[in-house]
PDB file of C-alpha atoms and ligand atoms in Angstrom:
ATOM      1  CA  UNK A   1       0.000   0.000   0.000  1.00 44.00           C
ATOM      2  CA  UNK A   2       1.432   3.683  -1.106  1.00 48.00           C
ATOM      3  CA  UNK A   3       1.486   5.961   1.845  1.00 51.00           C
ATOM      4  CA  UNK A   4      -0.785   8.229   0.843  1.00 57.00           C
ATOM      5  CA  UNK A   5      -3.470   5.223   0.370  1.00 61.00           C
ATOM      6  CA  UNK A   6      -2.439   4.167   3.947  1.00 58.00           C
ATOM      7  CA  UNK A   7      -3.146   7.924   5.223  1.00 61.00           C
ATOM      8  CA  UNK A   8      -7.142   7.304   3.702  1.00 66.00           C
ATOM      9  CA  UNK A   9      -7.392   3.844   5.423  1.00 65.00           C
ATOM     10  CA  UNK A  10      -9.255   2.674   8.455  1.00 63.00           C
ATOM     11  CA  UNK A  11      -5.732   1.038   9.692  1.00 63.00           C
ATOM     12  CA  UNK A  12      -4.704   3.056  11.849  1.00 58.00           C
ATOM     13  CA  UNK A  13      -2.927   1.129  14.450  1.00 56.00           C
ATOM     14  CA  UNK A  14      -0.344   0.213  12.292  1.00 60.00           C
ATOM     15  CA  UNK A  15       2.846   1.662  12.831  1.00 65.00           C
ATOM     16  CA  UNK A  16       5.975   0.529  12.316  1.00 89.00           C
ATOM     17  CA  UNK A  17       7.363  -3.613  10.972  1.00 94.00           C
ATOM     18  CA  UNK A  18       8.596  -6.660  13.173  1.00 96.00           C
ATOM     19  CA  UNK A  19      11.866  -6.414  13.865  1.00 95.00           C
ATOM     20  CA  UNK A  20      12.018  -3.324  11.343  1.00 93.00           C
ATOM     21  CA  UNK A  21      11.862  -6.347   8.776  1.00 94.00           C
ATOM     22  CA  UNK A  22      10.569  -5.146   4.942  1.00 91.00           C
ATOM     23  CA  UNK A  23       7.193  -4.821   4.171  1.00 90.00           C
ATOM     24  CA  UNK A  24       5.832  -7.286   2.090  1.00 87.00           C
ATOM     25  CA  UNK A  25       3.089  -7.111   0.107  1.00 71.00           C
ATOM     26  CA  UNK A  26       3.239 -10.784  -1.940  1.00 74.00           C
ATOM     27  CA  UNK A  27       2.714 -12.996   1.307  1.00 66.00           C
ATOM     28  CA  UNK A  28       4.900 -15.765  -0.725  1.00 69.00           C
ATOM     29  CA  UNK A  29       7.880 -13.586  -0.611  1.00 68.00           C
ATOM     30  CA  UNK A  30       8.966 -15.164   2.556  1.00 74.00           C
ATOM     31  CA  UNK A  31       7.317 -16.387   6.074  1.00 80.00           C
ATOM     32  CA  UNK A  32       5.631 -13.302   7.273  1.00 92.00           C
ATOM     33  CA  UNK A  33       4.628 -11.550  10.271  1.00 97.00           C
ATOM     34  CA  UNK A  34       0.346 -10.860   9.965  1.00 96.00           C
ATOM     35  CA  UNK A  35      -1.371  -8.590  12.402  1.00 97.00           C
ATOM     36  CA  UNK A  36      -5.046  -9.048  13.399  1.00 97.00           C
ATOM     37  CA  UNK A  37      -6.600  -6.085  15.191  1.00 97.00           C
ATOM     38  CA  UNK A  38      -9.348  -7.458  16.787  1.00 97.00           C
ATOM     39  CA  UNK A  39     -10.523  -7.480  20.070  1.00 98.00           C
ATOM     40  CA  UNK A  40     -14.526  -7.341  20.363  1.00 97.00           C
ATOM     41  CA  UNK A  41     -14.930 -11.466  21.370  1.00 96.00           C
ATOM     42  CA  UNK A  42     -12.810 -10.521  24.722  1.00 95.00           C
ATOM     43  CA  UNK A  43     -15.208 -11.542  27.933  1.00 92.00           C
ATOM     44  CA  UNK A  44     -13.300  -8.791  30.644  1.00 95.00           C
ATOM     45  CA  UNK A  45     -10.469  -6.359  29.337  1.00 96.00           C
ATOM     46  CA  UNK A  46     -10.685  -5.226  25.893  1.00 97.00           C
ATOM     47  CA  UNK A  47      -7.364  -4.090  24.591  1.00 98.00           C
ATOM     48  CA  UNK A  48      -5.752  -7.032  22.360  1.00 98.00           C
ATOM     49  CA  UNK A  49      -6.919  -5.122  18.986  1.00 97.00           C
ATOM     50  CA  UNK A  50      -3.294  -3.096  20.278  1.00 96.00           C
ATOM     51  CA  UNK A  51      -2.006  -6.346  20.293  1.00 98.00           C
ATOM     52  CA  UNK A  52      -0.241  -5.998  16.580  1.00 97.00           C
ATOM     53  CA  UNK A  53       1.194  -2.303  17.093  1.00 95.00           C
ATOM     54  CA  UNK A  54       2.902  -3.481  20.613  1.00 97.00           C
ATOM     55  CA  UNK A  55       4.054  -6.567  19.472  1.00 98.00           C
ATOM     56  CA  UNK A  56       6.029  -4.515  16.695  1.00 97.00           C
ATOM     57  CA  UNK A  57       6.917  -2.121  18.950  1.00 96.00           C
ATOM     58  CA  UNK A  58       8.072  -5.021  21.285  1.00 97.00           C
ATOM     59  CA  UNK A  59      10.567  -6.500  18.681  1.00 97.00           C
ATOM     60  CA  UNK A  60      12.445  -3.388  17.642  1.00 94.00           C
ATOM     61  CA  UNK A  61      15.775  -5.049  19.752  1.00 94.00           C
ATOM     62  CA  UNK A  62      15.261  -8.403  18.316  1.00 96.00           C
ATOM     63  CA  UNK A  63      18.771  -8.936  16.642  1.00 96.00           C
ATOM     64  CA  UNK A  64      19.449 -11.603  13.331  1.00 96.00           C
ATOM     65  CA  UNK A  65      21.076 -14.252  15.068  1.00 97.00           C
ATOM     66  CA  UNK A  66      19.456 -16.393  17.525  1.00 98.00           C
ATOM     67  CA  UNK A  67      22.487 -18.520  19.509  1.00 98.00           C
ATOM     68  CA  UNK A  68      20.386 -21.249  21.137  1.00 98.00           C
ATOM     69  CA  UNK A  69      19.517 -22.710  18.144  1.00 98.00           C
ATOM     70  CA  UNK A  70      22.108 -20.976  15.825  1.00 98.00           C
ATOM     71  CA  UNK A  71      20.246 -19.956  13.330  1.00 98.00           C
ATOM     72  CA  UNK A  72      19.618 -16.723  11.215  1.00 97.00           C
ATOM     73  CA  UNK A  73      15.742 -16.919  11.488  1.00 97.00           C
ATOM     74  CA  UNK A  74      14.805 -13.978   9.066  1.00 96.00           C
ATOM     75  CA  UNK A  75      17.542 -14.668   7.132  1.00 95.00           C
ATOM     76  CA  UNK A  76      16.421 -18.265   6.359  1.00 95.00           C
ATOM     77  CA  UNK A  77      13.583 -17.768   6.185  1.00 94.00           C
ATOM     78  CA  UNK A  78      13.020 -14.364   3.752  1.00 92.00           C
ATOM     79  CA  UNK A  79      10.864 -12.628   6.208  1.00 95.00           C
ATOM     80  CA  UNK A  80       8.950  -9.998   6.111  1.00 94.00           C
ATOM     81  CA  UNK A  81       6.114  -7.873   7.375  1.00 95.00           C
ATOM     82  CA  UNK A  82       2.502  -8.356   5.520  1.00 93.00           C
ATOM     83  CA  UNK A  83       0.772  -5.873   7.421  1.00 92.00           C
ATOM     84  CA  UNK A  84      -2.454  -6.288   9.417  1.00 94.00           C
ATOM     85  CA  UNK A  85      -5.561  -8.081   8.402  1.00 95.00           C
ATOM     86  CA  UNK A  86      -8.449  -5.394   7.821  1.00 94.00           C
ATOM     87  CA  UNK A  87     -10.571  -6.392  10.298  1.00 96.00           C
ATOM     88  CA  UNK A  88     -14.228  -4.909  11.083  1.00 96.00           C
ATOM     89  CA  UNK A  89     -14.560  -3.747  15.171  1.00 95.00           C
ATOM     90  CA  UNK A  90     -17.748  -4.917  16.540  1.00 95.00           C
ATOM     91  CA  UNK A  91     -18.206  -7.644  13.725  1.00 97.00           C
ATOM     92  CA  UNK A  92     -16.878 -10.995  14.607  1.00 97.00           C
ATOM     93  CA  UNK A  93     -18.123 -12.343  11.549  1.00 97.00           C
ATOM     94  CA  UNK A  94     -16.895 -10.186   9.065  1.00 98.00           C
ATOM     95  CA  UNK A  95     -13.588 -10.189  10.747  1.00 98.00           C
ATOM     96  CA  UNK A  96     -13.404 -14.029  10.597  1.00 98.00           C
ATOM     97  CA  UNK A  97     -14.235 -13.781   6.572  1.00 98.00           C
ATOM     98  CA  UNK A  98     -11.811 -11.220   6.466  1.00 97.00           C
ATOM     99  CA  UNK A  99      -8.968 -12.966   8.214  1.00 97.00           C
ATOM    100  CA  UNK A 100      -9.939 -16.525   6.163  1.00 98.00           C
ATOM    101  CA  UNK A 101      -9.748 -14.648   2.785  1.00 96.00           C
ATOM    102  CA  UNK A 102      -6.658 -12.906   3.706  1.00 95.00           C
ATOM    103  CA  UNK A 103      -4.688 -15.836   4.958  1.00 96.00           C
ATOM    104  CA  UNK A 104      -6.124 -19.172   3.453  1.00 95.00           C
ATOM    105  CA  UNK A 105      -3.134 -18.339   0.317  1.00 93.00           C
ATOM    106  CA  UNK A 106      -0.831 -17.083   2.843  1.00 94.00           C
ATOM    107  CA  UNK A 107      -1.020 -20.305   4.761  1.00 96.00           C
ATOM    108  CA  UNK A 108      -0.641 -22.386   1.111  1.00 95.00           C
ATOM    109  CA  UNK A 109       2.404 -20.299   0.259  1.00 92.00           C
ATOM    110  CA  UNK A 110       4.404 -19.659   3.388  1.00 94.00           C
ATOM    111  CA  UNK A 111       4.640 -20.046   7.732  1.00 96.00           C
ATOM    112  CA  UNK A 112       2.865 -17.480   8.816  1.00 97.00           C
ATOM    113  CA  UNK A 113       3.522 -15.718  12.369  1.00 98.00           C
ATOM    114  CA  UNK A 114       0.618 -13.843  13.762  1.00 98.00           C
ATOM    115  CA  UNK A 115      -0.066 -11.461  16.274  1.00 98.00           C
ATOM    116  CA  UNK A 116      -3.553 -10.905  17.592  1.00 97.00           C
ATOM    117  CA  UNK A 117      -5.615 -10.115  18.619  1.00 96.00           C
ATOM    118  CA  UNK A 118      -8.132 -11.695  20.989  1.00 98.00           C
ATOM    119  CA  UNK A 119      -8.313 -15.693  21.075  1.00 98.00           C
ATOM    120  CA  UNK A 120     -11.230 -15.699  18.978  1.00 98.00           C
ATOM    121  CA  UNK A 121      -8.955 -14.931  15.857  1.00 98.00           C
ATOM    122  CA  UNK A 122      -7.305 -18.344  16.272  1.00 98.00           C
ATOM    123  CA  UNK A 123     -10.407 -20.903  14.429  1.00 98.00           C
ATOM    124  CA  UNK A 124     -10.356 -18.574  11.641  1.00 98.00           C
ATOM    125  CA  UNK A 125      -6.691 -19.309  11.505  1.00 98.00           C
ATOM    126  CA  UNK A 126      -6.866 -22.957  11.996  1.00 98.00           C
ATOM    127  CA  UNK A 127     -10.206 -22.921   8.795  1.00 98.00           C
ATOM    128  CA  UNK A 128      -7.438 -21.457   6.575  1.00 98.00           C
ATOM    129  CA  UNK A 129      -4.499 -23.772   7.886  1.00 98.00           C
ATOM    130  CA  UNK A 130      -7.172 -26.960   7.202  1.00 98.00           C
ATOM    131  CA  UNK A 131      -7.754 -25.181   3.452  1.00 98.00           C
ATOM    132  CA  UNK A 132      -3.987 -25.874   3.156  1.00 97.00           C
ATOM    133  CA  UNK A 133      -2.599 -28.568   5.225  1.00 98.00           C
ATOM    134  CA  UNK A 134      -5.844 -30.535   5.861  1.00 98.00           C
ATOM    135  CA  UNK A 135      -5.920 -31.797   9.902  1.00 98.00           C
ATOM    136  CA  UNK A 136      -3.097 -30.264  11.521  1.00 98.00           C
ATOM    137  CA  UNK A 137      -1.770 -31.010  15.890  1.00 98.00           C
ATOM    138  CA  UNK A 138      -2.558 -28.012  17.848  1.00 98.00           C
ATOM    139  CA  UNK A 139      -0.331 -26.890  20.735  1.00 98.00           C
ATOM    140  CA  UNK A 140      -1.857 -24.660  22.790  1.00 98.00           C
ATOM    141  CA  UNK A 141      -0.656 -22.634  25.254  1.00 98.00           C
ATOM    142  CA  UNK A 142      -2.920 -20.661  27.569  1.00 98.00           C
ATOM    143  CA  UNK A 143      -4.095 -20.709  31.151  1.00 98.00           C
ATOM    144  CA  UNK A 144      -7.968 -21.344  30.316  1.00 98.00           C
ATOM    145  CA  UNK A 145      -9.345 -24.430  28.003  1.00 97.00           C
ATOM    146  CA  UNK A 146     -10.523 -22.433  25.572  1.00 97.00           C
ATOM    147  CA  UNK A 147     -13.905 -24.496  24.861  1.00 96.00           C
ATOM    148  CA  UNK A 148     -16.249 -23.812  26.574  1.00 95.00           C
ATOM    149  CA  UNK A 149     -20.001 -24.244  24.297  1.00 95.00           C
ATOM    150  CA  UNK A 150     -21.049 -20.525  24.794  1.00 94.00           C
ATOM    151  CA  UNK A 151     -20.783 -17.539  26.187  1.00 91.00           C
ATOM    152  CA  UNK A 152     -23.769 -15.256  26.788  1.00 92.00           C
ATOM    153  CA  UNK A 153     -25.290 -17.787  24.223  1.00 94.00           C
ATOM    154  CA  UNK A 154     -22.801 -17.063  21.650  1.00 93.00           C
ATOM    155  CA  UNK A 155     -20.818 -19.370  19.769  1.00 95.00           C
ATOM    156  CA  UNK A 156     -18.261 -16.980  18.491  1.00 95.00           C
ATOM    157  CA  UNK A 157     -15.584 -15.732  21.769  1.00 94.00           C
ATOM    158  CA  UNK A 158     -12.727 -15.951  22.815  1.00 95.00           C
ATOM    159  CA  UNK A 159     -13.673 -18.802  25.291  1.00 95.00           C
ATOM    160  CA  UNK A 160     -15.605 -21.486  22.905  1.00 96.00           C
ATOM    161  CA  UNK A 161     -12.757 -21.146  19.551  1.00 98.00           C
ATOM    162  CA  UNK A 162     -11.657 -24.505  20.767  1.00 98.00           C
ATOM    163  CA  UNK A 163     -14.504 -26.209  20.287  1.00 98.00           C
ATOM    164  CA  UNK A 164     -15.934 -24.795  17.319  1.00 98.00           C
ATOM    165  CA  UNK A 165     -12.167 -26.199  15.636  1.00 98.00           C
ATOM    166  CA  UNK A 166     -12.785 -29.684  17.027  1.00 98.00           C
ATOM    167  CA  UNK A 167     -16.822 -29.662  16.029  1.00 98.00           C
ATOM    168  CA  UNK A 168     -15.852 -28.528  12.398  1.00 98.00           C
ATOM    169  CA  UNK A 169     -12.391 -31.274  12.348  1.00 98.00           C
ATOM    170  CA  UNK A 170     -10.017 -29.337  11.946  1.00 98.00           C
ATOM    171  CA  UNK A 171      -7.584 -30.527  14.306  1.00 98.00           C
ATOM    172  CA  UNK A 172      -5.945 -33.596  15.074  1.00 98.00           C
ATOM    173  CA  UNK A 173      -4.383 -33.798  18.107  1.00 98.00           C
ATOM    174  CA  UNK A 174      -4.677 -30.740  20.797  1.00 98.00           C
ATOM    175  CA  UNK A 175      -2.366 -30.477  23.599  1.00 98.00           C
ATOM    176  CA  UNK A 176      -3.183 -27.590  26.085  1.00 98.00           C
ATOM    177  CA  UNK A 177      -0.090 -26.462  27.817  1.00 98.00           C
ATOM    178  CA  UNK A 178      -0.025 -23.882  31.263  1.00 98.00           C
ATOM    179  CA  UNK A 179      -4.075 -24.487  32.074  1.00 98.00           C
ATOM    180  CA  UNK A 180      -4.913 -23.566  35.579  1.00 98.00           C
ATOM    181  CA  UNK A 181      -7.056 -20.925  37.266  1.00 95.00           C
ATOM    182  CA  UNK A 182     -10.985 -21.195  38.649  1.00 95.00           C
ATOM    183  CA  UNK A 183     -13.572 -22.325  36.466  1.00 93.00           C
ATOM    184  CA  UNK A 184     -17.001 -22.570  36.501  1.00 91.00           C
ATOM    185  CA  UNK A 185     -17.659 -26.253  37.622  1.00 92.00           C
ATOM    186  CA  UNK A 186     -15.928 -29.494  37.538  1.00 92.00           C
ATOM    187  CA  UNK A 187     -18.032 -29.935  33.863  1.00 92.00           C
ATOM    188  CA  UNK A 188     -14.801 -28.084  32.364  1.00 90.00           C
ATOM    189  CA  UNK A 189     -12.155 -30.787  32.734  1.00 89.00           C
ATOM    190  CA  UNK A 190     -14.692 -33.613  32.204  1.00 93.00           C
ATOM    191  CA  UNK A 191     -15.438 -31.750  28.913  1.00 95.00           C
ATOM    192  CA  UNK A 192     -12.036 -31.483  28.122  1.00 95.00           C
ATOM    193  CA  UNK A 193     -11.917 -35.482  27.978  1.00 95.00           C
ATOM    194  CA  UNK A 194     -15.028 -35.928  26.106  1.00 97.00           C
ATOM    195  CA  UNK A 195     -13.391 -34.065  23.636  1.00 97.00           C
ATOM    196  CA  UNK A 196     -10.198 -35.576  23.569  1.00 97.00           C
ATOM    197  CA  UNK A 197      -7.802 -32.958  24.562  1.00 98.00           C
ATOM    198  CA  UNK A 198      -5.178 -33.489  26.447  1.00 97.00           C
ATOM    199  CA  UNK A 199      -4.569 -30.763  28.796  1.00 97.00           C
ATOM    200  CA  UNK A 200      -1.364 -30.487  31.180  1.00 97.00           C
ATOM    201  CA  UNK A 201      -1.777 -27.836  33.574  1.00 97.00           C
ATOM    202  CA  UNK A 202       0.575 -25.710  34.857  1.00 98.00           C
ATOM    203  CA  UNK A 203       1.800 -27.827  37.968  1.00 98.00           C
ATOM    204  CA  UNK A 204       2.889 -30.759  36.005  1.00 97.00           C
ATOM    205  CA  UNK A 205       4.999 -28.653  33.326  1.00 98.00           C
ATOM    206  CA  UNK A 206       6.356 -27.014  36.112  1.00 97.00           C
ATOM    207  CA  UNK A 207       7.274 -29.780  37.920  1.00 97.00           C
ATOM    208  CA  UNK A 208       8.648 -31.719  34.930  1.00 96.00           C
ATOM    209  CA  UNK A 209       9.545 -29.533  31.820  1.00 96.00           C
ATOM    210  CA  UNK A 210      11.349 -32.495  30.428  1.00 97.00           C
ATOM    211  CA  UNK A 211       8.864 -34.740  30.098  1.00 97.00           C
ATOM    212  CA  UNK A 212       6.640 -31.891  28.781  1.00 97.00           C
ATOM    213  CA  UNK A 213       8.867 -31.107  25.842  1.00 98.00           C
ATOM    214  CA  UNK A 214       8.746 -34.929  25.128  1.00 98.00           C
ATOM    215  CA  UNK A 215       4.745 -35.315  25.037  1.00 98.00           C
ATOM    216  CA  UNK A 216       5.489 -32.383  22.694  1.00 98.00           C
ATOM    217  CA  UNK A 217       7.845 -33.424  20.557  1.00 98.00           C
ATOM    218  CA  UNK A 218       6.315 -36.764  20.132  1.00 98.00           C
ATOM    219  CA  UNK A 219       3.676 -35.345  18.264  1.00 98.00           C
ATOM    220  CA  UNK A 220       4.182 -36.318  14.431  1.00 96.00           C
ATOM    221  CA  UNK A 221       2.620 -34.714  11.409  1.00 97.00           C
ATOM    222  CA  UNK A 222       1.930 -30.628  10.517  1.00 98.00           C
ATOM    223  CA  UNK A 223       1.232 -28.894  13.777  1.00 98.00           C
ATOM    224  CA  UNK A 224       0.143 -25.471  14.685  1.00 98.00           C
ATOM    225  CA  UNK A 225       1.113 -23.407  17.454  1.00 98.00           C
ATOM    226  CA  UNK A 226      -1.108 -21.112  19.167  1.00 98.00           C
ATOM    227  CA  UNK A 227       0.246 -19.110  22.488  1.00 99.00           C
ATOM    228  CA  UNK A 228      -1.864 -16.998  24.777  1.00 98.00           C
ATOM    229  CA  UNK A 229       0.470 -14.807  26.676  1.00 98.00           C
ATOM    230  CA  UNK A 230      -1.760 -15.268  29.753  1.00 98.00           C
ATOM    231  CA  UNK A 231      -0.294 -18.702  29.789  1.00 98.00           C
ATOM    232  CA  UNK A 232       2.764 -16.956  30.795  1.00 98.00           C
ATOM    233  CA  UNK A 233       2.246 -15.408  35.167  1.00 98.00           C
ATOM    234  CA  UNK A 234       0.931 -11.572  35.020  1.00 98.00           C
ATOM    235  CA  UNK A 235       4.222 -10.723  36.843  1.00 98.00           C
ATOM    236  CA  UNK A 236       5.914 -11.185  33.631  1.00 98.00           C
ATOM    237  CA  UNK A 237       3.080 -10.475  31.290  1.00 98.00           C
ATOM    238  CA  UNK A 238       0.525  -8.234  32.648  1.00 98.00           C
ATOM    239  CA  UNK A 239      -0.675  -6.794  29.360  1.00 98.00           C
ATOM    240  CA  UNK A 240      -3.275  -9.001  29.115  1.00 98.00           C
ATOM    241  CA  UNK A 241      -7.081  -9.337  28.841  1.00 97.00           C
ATOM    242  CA  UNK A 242      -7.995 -12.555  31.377  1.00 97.00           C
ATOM    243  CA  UNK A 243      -4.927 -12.569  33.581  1.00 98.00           C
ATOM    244  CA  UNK A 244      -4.680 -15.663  35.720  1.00 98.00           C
ATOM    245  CA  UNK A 245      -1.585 -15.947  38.949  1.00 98.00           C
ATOM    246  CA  UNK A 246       0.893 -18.690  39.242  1.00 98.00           C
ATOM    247  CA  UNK A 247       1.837 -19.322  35.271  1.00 98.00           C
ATOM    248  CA  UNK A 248       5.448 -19.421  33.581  1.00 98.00           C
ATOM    249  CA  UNK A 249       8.183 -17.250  33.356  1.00 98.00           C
ATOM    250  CA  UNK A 250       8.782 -15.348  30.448  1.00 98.00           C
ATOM    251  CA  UNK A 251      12.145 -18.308  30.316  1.00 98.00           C
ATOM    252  CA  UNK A 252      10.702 -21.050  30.703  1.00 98.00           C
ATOM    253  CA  UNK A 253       7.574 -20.152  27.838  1.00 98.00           C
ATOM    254  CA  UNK A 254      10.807 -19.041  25.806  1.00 98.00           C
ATOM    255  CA  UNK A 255      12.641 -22.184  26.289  1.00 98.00           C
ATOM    256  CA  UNK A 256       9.491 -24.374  25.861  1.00 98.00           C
ATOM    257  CA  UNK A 257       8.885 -22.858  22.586  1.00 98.00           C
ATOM    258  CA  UNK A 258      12.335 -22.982  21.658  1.00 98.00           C
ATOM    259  CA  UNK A 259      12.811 -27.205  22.574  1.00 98.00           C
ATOM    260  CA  UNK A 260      10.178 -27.823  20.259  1.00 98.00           C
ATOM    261  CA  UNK A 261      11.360 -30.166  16.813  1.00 97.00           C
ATOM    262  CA  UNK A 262       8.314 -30.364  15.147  1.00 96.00           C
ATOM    263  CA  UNK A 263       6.632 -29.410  11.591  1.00 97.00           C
ATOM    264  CA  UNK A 264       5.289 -26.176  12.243  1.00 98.00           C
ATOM    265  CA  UNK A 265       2.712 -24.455   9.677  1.00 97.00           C
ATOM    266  CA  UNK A 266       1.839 -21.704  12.062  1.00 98.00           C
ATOM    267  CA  UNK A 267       2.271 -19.618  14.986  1.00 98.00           C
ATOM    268  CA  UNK A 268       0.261 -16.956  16.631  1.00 98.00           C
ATOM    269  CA  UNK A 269       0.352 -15.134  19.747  1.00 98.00           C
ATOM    270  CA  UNK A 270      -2.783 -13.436  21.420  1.00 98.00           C
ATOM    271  CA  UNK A 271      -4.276 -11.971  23.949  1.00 98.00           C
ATOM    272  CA  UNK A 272      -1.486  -9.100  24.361  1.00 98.00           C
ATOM    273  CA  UNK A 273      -3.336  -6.045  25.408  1.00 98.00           C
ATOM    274  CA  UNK A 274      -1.019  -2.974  25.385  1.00 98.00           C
ATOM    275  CA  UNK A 275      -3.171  -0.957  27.470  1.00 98.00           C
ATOM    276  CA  UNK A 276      -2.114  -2.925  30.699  1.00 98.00           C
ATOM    277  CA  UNK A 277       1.559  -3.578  29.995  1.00 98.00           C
ATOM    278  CA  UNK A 278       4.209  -2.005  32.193  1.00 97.00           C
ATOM    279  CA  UNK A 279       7.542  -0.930  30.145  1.00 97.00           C
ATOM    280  CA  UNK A 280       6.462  -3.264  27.312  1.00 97.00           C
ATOM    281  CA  UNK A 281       7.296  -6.314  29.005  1.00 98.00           C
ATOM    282  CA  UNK A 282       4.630  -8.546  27.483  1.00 98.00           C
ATOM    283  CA  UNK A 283       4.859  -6.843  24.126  1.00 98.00           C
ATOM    284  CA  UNK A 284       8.784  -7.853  23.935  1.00 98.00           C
ATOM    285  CA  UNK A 285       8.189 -11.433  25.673  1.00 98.00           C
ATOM    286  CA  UNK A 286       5.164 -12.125  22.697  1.00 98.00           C
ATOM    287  CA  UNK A 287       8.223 -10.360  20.169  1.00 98.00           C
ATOM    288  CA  UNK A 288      10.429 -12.811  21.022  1.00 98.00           C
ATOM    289  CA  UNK A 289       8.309 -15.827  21.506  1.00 98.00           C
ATOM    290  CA  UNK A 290       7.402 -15.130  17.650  1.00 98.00           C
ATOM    291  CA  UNK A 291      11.604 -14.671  16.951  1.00 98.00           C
ATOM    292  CA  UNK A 292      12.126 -18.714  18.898  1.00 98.00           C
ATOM    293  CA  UNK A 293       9.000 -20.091  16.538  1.00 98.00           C
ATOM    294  CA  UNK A 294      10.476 -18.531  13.685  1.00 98.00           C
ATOM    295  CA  UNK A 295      13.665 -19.740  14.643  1.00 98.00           C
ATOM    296  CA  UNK A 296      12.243 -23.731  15.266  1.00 98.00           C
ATOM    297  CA  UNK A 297      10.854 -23.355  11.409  1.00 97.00           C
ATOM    298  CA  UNK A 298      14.436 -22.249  10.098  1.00 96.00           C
ATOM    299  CA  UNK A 299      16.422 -24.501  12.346  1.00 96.00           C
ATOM    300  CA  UNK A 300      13.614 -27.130  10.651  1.00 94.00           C
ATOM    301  CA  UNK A 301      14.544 -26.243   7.179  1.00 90.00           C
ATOM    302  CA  UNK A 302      18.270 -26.343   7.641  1.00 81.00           C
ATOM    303  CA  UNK A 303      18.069 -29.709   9.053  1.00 75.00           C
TER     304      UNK A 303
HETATM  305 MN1  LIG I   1      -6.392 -17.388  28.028  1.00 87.22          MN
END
């Protein structure tokens, strides 16, 4: 988009690349960095549609080498910024079309990275990654399940995206890492069963991070990645919508997502709301949780 044509668009929240990467406007140019604004399926703090703009803001220190895994991630993989998704506040269903349309080639041509956004963004995602890849695995990090059937008697939240991906099959098999927190009744983890997830909650990666990363890695087959920052403790990532005590550390979500030797086709990260950071902590931990999933796909391809 010229600049003047940006100056007459609705998109204002967009600022500034990833990592200062190049823009890129052919999505197969390279594994790119998407932005979804949207943030009207949030149940308590509203915020995420800043999720993008922080995220970018977040990553302006991210440097090209990554010395854990040794790997050049942008580098390897051509990257570059696509922009945000033109998404339509206060329609959910116009801003899933709009995020389908826009990704389902993006997802057939390259790895996409995203940035949300509010949870809800993330079955749109996984329709377009089925258009591609068929069934993918789904890793899913966040401290809440994620499926419950409703919400205020709607189907569409950020609560119940879970369950509309498993009701329309478009998952294979879901791992839920860092769950923990209240719920409403002891329904939720029977539910969780019935629908075949397997959900490991935050004591038991904490108290064995090894045999976590093995459940992980065991997982064969095109999988998808999708990390809520609350999965991570508010005292390292308070810039979030549904914040929940006693998660990870910003290292060990880092060196999770960094152990991982799988076939990724995605990655997003959601659920950062800038509004409620302090010094852009969560903005530069969701930055560089993107920079170790990039760096898992490169490491992949130089394998
Ligand atoms: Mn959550």
């Amino acid at each position: 988009m010229r600049q003047i044509d940006a100056l007459k668009s609705p998109r204002f929240a967009q600022i500034s690349t990833f990592a200062r990467l190049p823009r890129c406007s052919d999505p197969s140019e390279g594994a790119v960095f998407v932005g979804v604004p949207f943030d009207d399926a949030t149940t308590y703090r509203p915020g995420a549609r800043f999720g993008p703009s922080g995220i970018r803001d977040g990553s302006r220190l991210l440097r090209p080498y990554n010395p854990f895994l040794e790997v050049y991630p942008f580098d390897e993989l051509n990257a570059c910024d696509a922009g945000d998704v033109d998404t339509v506040p206060g329609h959910i269903e116009d801003t899933m079309r709009a995020v389908e349309s826009f990704m389902g080639p993006v997802f057939k041509e390259t790895v996409p990275f995203v940035a949300g956004g509010d949870h809800s963004i993330t079955l749109s995602l996984l329709r377009s990654v089925h258009g591609a890849h068929g069934k993918v695995n789904l890793i899913h990090f966040d401290s809440h399940y994620d499926f419950w059937d409703n919400h205020w008697g709607k189907k569409y939240t950020h609560g119940t995206w879970l369950r509309r991906a498993i009701e329309e099959g478009l998952v294979n098999r879901v791992i839920q890492v860092g769950i923990r927190g209240s719920v409403y009744s002891h329904q939720d983890k029977d539910d969780g069963r019935k629908l075949g997830v397997t959900s490991l909650d935050v004591r038991v990666v904490k108290s064995n991070l090894p045999a976590t990363l093995e459940a992980l890695n065991s997982l064969s087959g095109k999988t998808y990645i999708s990390f809520d920052i609350d999965a991570v403790d508010p005292a390292f990532a308070p810039g979030t919508g549904t914040p929940e005590v006693g998660g990870f550390t910003s290292y060990e979500a880092l060196e999770i997502v960094r152990s991982l030797k799988l076939q990724l086709v995605g990655f997003d990260v959601v659920e950062v709301a800038p509004p409620y950071d302090v010094s852009e902590l969560t903005s530069m931990l969701a930055a560089n949780l993107v920079y170790e999933a990039m760096s898992v796909v490169a490491k992949g391809r130089k394998r």
